[in-house]
Amino acid sequence: MSNENNQHNHGNIKTIDISTEVRKDFLEYAMSVIVSRALPDLKDGLKPVHRRIIYAMNDLGITADKPHKKSARIVGEVIGKYHPHGDTAVYESMVRMAQDFSYRYPLVDGHGNFGSIDGDGAAAMRYTEARLSKVSNWIIKDIDMDTVPFVDNYDASEREPAYLTGYFPNLLANGGMGIAVGMATSIPPHNLREVVSGIKAYIDNNEITIDELLDNHILGPDFPTGALMTNGQRMREGYKTGKGGVIIRSKIDIEETDKSARLIVTEIPYQTNKAKIIERIAELVKDKSIDGISDIRDESNYEGIRVVIDLKRDSNPDVVLSKLYKYTSLQSSYSINLLSLHNSIPALLDLKTIIKHYVDFQINVIIKRSIYEKNKLEKRLNILSGLNKAHDIIDEIIELIKKSAGDQESKEQLMSRWDFNEEQAKAILDLQLKRLSRLDRDKLHNEMDQIKERVSYLNKLIENTEEQNTVLKDQLTDIAEKFGDDRRTETISDSVMNIEDEELIPDVKTMILLSEEGYIRRVDSEEFRIQKRGGRGISVNAANEDPIVISTMGKMRDHVLFFTNSGKVFRTKAYNIRQYSRTARGLPIVNFLNGLTNEDKITAILPLRNTKEKFKYLTFITQKGMIKRTDITMFDSINQNGKIAIGLKDGDQLVSVMPTTGEDTIFIANKTGKVIRISEDIVRPLSRTASGVKGIKVEGDDVVVGAVTSFGIENITTISSKGNFKKTAISEYRISGRNGKGIKVMNLNEKTGDFNSIIAARETDLIMIISSDGNLIKTRVSDIPLLSRSAAGVRGIRLSGDNQIQTVTLEYRKNGEENQEFEEE
């Protein structure tokens, strides 16, 4: 090619910097995605595709009061006139607008198969039908009253609204999700009644805080699928900064059956797939990531979700539940990202600002529709005034029309001769002669009066801010009454987003019972009524031949230490012990506690929290009067095979284990009713394998039956085997050296029986006494009389036959903590 040709071609080519061009093109693409596809508008809460679907359906007359029409007809209208994208994308958007599990308040009323919460797709658009829902009417209402601007469509062949009137607060009520370029939005749905309440509160007080809105009006997201939701600090941050999150958990009930328990899932987190959740659970069971599940089946129907998870006989429902929350979508996180288009610019806004912009927009719409209505009424009033005037000169007008050469001359004559304006003259000429002669003057006057009154009100509305606010509040109240419903998502207090297994389990009080034959269970202590002293109690044992021998109180997240007759200790969490009803037998402890053999017998149980700042030692008391202190940190790590806790001598066994501070005094009680009080610090700390030293002298067949510490108490409660009890001030127990015989603390006789228990209780606490026939009585410590050390006490529980007190449990109660005030009749 010649140099001349090269120069000629070069003259038609413009040299540009490629990085500049790519940057410009990508920015244009990004802005197109942001503005025209992915983000909802702050005014009507709709993305362009949703807005176009609603507008096209309204334009076709497929409203809530008209019959459904084929979805394919609607999709064709949308893509042909307004949305130059794929028909599948438009149809899928319309399908979501019709799903009551996707939209809190569906905008489309679908007829046919519109998919399911199991992830099933909708039927092809040629099979389904749709129309606008009643809610959508309030999103597009008054669009023909010059309330919103119209813009050209993609090829300038049609006009479409830039946004809809949006009387229904769609952005907050239905929320929205979208991923643009470099940004995303995730606005959760809310309860309409709460949203309206919050907007009205803002209208009444523009200085209202976001905290006040959240505390009194908008309580947080309200998802269409219900479930449970945390409402902690991250949620509040979301509404204050525009970015935050909540945890959503399935609503799961635990049902006890005769053979085992089962979990019933009735509500699942928003935007999760039920079928995939069930599939995931099956996988976890198969690879043994979750133990304890025997079967899972989906019993859901048109009435709602019901997934049944059957548990194995020896499994703990709370543990299985916590694992399901952790490893499946039965618990999921939802990010709050309040990003939307404000005047075509992406803006991350807080809750109050969103409400403010909504109110400003709605006031603007009210003013515009009022001006439109006023102008229309004034035009009508002008015509009515002309007709009224014409009524007085009707014969002359008829004569004029007869003599005129045509309409134009008649109009000009009317305007020049009687001073009618052009609209009035046209209206007179448009009337049929028979109607002109029969004009009902009273009817005209009534209509004119009504129009004048309405115009006067509209002038006031256009000028008066208070009137505008009243109209908006009334309008919102009407919407809330028509479409509002109760909250579906329950809130639970939890500010931590990444919740560990243990934190999913409520840290409530629980009672642990162990029978003589080694059956263990947890029981809710609230199942037992508080009774007056001397009552018979209620049954806690289904098998009278297998009495309860150890009972203790703790909290669900406590470490529970189990001490055996061989001096070993095992450890688990309280929530790992399965909960049963008060009359159930429970589960053999050898099946539950790994490492425990059939030869091991549990002789003491100690629920223990991480309280190293308060307690420094574990103090052990044996049946033969030995006492030992060991540093509490030596029990931090206990494997499933257990470890040595105390070196027991032949014929001896552990009676009591308690945490101590190092500065307490210890009360050790014998079966014969003698108690010794010694200072803890006279017993030097020993290793785990040590046997300890003599604490109290035990003679003959006498044995130690219990021990307590003086930490935080003023009185000592003592109980005999026949059910007598009393309180005695600790000042009546002198401190002595170890290995003494002790002092008499209860006047025992045939009626009182042997000494049974010594309890360190405060006045706010409760005592639960279990008899050998399996009856439990729960009584207030404050109801136990304060008597001298040598007194026999009063009857605390009424025993029948040869029954005796088997075990006694103390339930700690803080000051002000409510008790169950049921009394036995």
XYZ file of C-alpha atoms in Angstrom, residues 28 39 62 79 90 101 118 166 231 236 249-250 327 374 402 406 425 436 444 466 504 546 554 573 591 647 678 789 820:
29
model
C -21.687 3.866 31.423
C -31.721 -0.953 42.457
C -55.749 -6.221 34.238
C -41.005 -6.425 26.559
C -39.617 -10.490 32.921
C -43.252 -16.552 50.427
C -39.250 -25.973 47.673
C -46.390 4.686 45.561
C -33.056 -7.906 67.233
C -30.040 -1.425 65.064
C -33.950 -19.116 62.895
C -36.615 -21.611 61.996
C -24.944 -26.812 59.905
C -58.543 21.757 41.189
C -80.737 29.239 13.797
C -72.148 27.540 11.014
C -69.489 28.688 24.014
C -80.659 22.994 26.230
C -76.622 23.083 38.012
C -50.834 20.605 58.390
C -28.445 -21.202 70.828
C -36.113 -47.148 91.584
C -27.885 -25.934 87.735
C -22.616 -29.955 79.678
C -25.615 -44.925 77.664
C -8.074 -41.307 96.268
C -14.028 -25.957 110.584
C -29.601 -25.603 117.346
C -44.251 -19.581 90.870
